[in-house]
mmCIF file of C-alpha atoms in Angstrom:
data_model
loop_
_atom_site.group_PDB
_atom_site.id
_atom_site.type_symbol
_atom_site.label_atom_id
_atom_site.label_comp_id
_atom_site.label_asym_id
_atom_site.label_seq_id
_atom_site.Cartn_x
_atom_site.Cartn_y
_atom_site.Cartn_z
ATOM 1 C CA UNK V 81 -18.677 -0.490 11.829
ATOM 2 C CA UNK V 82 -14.869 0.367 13.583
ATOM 3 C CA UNK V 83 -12.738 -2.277 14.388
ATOM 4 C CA UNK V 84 -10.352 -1.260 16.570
ATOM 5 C CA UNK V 85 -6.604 -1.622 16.895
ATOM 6 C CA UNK V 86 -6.399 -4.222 19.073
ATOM 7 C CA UNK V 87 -5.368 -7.010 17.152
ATOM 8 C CA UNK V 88 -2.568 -7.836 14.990
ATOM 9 C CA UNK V 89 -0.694 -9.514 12.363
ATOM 10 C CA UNK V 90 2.556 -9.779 11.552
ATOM 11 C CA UNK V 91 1.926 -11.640 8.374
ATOM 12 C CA UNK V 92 -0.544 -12.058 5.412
ATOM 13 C CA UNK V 93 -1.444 -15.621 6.304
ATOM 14 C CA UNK V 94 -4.561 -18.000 5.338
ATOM 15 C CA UNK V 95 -4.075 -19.323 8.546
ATOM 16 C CA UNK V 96 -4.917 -16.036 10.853
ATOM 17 C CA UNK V 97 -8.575 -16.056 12.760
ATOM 18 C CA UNK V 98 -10.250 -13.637 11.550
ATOM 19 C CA UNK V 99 -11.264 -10.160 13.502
ATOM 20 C CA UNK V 100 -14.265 -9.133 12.183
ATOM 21 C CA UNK V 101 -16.469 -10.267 9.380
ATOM 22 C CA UNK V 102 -17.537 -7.610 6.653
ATOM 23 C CA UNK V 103 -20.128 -8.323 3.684
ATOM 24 C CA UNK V 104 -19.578 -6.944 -0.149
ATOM 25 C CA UNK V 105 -20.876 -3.075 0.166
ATOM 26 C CA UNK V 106 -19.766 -2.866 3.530
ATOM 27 C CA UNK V 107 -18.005 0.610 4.804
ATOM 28 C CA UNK V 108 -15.774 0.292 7.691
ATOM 29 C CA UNK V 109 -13.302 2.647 9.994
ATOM 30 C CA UNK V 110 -10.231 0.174 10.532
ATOM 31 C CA UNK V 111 -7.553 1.783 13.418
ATOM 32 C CA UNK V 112 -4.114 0.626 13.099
ATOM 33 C CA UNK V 113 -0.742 1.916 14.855
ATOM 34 C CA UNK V 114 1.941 2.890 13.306
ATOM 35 C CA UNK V 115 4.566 0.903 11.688
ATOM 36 C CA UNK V 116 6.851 1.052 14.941
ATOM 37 C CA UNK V 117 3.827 -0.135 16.898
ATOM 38 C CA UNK V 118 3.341 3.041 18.622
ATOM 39 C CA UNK V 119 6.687 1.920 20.453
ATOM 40 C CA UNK V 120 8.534 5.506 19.339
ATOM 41 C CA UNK V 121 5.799 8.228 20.022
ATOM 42 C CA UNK V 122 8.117 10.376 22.437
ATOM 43 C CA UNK V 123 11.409 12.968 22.483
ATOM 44 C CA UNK V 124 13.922 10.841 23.775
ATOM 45 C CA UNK V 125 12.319 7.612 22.574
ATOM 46 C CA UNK V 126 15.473 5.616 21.329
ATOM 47 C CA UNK V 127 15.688 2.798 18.321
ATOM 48 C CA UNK V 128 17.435 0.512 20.519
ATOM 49 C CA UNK V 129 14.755 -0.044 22.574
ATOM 50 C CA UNK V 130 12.389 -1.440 19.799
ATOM 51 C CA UNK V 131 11.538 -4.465 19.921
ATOM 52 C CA UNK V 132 11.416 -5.547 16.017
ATOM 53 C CA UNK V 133 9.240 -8.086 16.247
ATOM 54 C CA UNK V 134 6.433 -5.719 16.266
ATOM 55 C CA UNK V 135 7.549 -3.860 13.619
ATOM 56 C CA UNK V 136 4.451 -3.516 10.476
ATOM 57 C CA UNK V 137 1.684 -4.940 12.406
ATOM 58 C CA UNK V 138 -1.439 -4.451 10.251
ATOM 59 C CA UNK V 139 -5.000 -4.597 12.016
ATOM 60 C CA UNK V 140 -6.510 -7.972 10.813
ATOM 61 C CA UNK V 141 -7.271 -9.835 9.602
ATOM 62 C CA UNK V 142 -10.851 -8.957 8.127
ATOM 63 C CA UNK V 143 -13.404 -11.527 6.619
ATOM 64 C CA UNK V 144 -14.952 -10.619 3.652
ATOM 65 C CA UNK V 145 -17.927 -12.666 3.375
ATOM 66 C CA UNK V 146 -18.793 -14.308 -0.308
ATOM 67 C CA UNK V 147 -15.017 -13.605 -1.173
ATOM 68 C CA UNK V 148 -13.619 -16.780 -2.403
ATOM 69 C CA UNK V 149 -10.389 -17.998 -4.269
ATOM 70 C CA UNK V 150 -10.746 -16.875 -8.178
ATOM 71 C CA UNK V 151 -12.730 -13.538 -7.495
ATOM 72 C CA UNK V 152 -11.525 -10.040 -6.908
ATOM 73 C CA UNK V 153 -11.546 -8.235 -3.835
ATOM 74 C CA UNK V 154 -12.443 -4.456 -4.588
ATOM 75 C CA UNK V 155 -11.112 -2.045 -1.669
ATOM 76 C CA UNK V 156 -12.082 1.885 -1.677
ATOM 77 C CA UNK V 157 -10.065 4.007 0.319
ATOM 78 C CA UNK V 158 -12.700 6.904 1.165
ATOM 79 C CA UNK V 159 -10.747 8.298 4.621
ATOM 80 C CA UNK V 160 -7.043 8.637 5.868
ATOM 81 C CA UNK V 161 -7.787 10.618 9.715
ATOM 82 C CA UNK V 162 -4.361 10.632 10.989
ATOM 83 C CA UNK V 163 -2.995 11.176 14.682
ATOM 84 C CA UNK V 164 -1.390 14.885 15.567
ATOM 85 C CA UNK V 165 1.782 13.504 15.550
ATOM 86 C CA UNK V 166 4.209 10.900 13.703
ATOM 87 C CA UNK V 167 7.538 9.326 13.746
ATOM 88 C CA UNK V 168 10.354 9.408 11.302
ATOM 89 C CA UNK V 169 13.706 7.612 11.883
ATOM 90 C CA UNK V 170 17.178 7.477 10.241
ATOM 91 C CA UNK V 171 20.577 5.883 10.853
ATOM 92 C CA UNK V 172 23.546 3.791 9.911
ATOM 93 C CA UNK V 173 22.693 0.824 7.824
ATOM 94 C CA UNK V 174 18.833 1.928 7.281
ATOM 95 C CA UNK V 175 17.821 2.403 4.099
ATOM 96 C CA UNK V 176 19.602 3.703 0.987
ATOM 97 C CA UNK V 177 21.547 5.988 2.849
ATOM 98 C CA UNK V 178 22.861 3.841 5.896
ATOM 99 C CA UNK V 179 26.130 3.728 4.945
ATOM 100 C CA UNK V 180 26.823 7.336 4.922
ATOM 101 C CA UNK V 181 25.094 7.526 8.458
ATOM 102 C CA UNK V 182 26.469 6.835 11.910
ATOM 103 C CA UNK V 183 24.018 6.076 14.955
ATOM 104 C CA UNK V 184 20.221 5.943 15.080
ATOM 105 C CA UNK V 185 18.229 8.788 15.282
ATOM 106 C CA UNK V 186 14.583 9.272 15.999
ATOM 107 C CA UNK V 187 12.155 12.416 15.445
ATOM 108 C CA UNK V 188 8.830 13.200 16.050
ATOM 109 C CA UNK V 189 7.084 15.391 13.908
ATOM 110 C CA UNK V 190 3.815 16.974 14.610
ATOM 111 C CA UNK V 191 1.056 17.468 12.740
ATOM 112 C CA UNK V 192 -1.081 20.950 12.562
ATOM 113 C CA UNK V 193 -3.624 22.500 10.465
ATOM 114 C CA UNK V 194 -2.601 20.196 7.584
ATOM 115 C CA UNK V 195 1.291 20.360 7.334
ATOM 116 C CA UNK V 196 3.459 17.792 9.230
ATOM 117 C CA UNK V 197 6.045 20.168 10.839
ATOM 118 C CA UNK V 198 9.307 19.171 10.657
ATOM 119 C CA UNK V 199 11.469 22.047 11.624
ATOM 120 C CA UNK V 200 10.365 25.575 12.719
ATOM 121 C CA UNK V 201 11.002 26.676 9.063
ATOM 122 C CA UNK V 202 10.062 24.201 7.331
ATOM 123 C CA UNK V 203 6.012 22.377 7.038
ATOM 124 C CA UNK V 204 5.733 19.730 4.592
ATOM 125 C CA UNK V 205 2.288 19.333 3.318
ATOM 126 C CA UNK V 206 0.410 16.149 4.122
ATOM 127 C CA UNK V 207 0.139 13.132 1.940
ATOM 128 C CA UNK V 208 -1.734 10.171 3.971
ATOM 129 C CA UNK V 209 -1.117 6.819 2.161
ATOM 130 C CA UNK V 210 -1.775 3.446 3.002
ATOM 131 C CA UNK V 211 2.410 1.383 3.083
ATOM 132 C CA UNK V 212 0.879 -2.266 4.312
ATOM 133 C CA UNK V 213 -2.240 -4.007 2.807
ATOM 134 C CA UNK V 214 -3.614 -6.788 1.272
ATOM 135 C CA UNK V 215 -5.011 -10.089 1.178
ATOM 136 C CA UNK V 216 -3.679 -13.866 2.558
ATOM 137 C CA UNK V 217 -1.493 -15.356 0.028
ATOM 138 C CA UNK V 218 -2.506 -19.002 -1.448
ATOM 139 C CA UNK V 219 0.966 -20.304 0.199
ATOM 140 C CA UNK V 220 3.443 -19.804 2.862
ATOM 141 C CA UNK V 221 2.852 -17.175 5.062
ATOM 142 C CA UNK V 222 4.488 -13.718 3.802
ATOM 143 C CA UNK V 223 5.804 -11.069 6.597
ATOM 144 C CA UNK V 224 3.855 -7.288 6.636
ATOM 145 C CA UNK V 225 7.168 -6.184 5.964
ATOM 146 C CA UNK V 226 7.204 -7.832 2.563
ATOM 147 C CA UNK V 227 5.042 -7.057 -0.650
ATOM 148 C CA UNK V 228 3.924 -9.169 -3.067
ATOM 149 C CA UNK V 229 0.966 -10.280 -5.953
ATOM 150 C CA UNK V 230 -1.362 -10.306 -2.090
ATOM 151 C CA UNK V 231 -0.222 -6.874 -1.566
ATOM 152 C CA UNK V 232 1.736 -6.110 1.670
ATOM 153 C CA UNK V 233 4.050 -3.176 2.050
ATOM 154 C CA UNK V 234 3.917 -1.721 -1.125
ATOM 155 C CA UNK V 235 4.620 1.877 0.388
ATOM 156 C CA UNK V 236 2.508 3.193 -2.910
ATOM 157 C CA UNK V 237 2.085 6.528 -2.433
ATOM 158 C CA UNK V 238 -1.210 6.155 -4.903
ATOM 159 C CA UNK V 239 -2.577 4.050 -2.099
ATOM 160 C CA UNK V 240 -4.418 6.843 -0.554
ATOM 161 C CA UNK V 241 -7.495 8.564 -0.278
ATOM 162 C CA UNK V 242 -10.279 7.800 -3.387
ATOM 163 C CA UNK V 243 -7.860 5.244 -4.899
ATOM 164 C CA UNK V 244 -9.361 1.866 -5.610
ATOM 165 C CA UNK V 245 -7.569 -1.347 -5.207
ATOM 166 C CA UNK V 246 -8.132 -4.692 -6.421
ATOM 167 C CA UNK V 247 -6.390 -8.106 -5.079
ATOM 168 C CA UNK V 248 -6.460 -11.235 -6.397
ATOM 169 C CA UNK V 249 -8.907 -13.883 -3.465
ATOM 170 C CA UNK V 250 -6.827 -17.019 -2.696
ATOM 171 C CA UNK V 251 -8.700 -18.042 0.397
ATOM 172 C CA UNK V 252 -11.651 -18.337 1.847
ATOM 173 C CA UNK V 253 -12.693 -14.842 2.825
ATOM 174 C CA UNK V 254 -10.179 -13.094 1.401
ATOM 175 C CA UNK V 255 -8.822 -12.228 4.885
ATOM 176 C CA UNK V 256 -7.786 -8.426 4.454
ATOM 177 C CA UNK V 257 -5.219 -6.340 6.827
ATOM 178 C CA UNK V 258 -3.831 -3.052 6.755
ATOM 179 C CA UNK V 259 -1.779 -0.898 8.413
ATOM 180 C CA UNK V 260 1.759 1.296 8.238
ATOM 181 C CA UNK V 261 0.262 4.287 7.419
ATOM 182 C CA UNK V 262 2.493 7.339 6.534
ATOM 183 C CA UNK V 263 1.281 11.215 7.261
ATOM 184 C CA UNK V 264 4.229 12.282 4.307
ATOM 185 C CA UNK V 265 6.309 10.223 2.590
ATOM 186 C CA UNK V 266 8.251 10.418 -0.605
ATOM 187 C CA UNK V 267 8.360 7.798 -3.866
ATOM 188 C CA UNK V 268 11.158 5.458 -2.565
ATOM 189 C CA UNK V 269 11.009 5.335 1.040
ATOM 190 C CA UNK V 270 14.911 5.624 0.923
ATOM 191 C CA UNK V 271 15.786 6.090 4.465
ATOM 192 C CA UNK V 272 13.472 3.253 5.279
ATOM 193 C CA UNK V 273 10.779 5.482 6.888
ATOM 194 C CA UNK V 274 8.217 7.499 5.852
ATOM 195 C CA UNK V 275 6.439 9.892 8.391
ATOM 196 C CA UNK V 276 4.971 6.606 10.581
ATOM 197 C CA UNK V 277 1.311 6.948 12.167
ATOM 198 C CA UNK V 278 -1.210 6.294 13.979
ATOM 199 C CA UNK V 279 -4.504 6.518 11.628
ATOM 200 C CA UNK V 280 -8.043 5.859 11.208
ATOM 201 C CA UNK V 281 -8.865 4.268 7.610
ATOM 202 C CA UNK V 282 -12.245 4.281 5.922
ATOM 203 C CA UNK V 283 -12.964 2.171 3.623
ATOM 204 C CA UNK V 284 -15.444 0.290 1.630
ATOM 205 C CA UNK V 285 -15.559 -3.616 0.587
ATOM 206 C CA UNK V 286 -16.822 -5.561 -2.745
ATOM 207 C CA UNK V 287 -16.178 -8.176 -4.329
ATOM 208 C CA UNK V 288 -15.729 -9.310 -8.301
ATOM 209 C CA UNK V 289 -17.123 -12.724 -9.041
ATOM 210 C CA UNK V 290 -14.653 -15.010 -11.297
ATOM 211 C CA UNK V 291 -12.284 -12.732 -12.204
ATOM 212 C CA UNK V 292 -8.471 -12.585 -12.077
ATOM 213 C CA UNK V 293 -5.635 -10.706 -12.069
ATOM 214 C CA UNK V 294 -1.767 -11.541 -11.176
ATOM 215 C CA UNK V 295 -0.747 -8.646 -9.600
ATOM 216 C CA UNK V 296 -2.367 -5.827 -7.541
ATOM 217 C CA UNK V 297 -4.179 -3.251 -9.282
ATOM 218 C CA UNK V 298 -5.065 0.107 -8.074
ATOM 219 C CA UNK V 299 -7.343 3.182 -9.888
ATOM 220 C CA UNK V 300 -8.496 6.684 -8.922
ATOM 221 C CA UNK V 301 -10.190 9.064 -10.750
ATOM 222 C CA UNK V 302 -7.439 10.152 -13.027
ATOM 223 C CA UNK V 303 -5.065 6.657 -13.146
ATOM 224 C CA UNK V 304 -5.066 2.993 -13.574
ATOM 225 C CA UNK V 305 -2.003 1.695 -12.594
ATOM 226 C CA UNK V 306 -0.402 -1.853 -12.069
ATOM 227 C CA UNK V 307 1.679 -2.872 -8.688
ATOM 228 C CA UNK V 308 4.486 -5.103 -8.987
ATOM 229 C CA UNK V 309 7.356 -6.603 -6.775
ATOM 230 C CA UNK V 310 10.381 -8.606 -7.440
ATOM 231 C CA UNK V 311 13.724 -8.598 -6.253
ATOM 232 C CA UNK V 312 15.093 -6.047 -7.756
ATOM 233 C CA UNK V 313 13.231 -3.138 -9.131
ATOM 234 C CA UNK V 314 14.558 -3.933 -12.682
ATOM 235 C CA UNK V 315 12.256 -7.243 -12.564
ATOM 236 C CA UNK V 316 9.355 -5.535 -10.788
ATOM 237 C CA UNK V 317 9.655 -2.733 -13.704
ATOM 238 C CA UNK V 318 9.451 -5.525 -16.471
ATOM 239 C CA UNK V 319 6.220 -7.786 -14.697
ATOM 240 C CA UNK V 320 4.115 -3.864 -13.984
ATOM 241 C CA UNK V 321 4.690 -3.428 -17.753
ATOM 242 C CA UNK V 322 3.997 -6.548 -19.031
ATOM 243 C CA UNK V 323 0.973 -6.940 -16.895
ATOM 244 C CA UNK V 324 -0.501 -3.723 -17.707
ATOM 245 C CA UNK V 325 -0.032 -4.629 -21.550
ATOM 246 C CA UNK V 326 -2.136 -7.982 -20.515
ATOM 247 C CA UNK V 327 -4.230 -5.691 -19.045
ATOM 248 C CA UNK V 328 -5.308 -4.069 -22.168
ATOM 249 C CA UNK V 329 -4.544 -6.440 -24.639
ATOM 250 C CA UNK V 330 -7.843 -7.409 -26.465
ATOM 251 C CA UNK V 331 -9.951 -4.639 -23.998
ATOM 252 C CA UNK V 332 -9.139 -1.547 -26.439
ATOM 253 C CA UNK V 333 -9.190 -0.575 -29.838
ATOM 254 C CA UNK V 334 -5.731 -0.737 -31.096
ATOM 255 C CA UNK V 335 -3.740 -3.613 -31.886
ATOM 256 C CA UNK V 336 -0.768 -5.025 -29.719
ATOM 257 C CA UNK V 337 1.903 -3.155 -31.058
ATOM 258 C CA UNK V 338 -0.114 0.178 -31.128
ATOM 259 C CA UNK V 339 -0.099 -0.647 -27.378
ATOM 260 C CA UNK V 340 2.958 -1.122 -26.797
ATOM 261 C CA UNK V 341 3.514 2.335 -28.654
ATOM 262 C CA UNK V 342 0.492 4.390 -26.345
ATOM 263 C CA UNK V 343 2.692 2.514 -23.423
ATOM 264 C CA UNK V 344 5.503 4.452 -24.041
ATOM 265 C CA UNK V 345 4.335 7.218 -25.658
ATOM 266 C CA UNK V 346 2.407 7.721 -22.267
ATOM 267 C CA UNK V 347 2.914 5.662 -19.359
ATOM 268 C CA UNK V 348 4.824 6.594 -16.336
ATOM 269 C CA UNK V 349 7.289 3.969 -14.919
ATOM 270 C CA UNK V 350 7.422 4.869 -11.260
ATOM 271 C CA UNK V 351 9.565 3.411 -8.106
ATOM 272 C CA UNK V 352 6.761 2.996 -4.998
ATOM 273 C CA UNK V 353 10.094 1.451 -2.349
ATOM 274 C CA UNK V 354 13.040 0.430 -2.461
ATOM 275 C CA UNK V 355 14.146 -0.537 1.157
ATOM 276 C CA UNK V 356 11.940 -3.468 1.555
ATOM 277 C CA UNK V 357 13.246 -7.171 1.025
ATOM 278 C CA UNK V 358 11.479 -7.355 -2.608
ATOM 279 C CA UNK V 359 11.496 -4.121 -4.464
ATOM 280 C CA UNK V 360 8.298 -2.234 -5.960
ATOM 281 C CA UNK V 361 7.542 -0.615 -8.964
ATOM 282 C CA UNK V 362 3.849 0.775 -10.555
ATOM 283 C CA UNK V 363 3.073 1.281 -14.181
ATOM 284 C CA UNK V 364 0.634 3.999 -14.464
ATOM 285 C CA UNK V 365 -1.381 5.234 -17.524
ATOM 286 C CA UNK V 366 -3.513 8.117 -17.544
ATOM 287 C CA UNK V 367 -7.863 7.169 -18.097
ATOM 288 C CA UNK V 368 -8.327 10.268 -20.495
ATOM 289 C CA UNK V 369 -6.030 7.957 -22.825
ATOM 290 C CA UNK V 370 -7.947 4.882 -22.124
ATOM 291 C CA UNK V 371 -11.417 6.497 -22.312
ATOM 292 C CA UNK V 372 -10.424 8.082 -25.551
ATOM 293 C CA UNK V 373 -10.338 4.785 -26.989
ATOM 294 C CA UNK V 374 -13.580 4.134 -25.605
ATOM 295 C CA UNK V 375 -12.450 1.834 -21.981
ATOM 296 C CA UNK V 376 -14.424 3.025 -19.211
ATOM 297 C CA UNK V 377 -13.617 -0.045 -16.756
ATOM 298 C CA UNK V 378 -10.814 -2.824 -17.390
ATOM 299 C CA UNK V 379 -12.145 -5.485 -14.999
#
């Protein structure tokens, strides 16, 4: 099944009509523009012409069928195919470094033979990751531009291809978007941009019956790793370690404070973004430590 790019959201909402329906199992190619929408594709394409309003758009959303609030929807990411070219931008009062900048400035980078090309000297391999997507929240709606327990823009740079995510279902549906996809982009996002493009995702649906988690959760074949945002990326830090401590409270052989030691004997505190208006952090811990101790799934 592909559903095409033609219709967007601006917002993880449990109000949106959905696009398409999907059932648990179901493996889909989802298009999706880039987080500019497409607006800065050209040389000479300036960021005062952007209309910001269609800034994150995310191709949703997607009716998972069966999904309901208190289950888990499971989301493979088996394919990233990603346009020959992408857009990065930079500029005074963007990102971490706007202050030190003066003007906007736009460049497009090309992609070839597996390296995004971003001078004559220098090629930057290719690391396509998912930055926007997730699930309706059970409330207000929450802009693509913001991250959250539903997901949103995360800008994880684990959320790419093999990775397995889980969200928490708090509608009907589940009602799943995605989009903002980066060709290269570094842990931080600090000038606000990664390398923004066009892409073709792959992925597969399923859903976990009566199960639930508080915060996003994401696994490939080496990690599992908890997703958190908060304000600042002190607080995220604090809920991605105590929920991965929930996580295997009770689920492995050691006692809590033997956890709490494996935690940080061996677990990796790492900064996803920090440009977006709540801040995200993941705590990661390797599965040869957790299958050591006998764990070979979590949820």
């Amino acid at each position: 099944m592909k559903i095409e790019a033609k219709s967007f959201v601006y917002s993880f909402s449990k109000n949106h009509k959905p696009i398409a329906h999907v059932k648990a199992g179901d493996t889909v190619d989802i298009d999706a523009l880039d987080a500019f929408a497409n607006q800065l594709r050209n040389e000479g394409d300036k960021i005062d012409s952007l209309d910001w309003d269609k800034v994150n758009a995310a191709t949703g959303p997607i009716f998972i069928e069966g999904a309901e609030d208190g289950d888990i929807l499971k989301v493979k990411i088996n394919k990233i195919t990603l346009d020959n070219k992408g857009t990065v931008l930079a500029g005074e009062n963007f990102g971490l470094l706007g202050h030190l900048l003066k003007g906007s400035h736009v460049k497009i980078v090309h992609i070839k033979d597996g390296f995004a090309e971003f001078s004559d000297s220098l090629k930057l391999p290719l690391n396509p990751m998912i930055g926007v997507i997730g699930v309706a929240p059970e409330g207000e709606d929450i802009n693509t531009g913001t991250p959250g327990k539903h997901g949103g823009n995360m800008d994880n740079l684990m959320v790419n291809e093999g990775a397995v995510l889980y969200f928490q279902v708090k509608t009907s549906g589940a009602l799943f978007s995605l989009g903002d996809i980066h060709a290269v982009m570094g842990d931080g996002e600090i000038g606000v941009s990664g390398l923004e493009i066009p892409a073709t995702v792959n992925v597969t649906f399923d859903i976990i019956k009566n199960k639930k988690i508080e915060h996003p959760i994401l696994e490939n074949e080496e990690f599992v790793t908890v997703i958190a945002s908060a304000l600042t990326s002190d607080e995220a830090a604090e809920i991605a370690v105590e929920e991965m401590f929930k996580l295997l409270s009770g689920k492995i052989s050691l006692s809590d404070p033997e956890i709490a030691m494996l935690m940080s004997l061996v677990g990796q505190l790492q900064i996803c973004q920090m440009v977006d208006p709540l801040k995200t952090v993941r705590f990661v811990m390797r599965k040869e430590h957790l299958n050591g101790l006998g764990v070979l799934e979590l949820l």
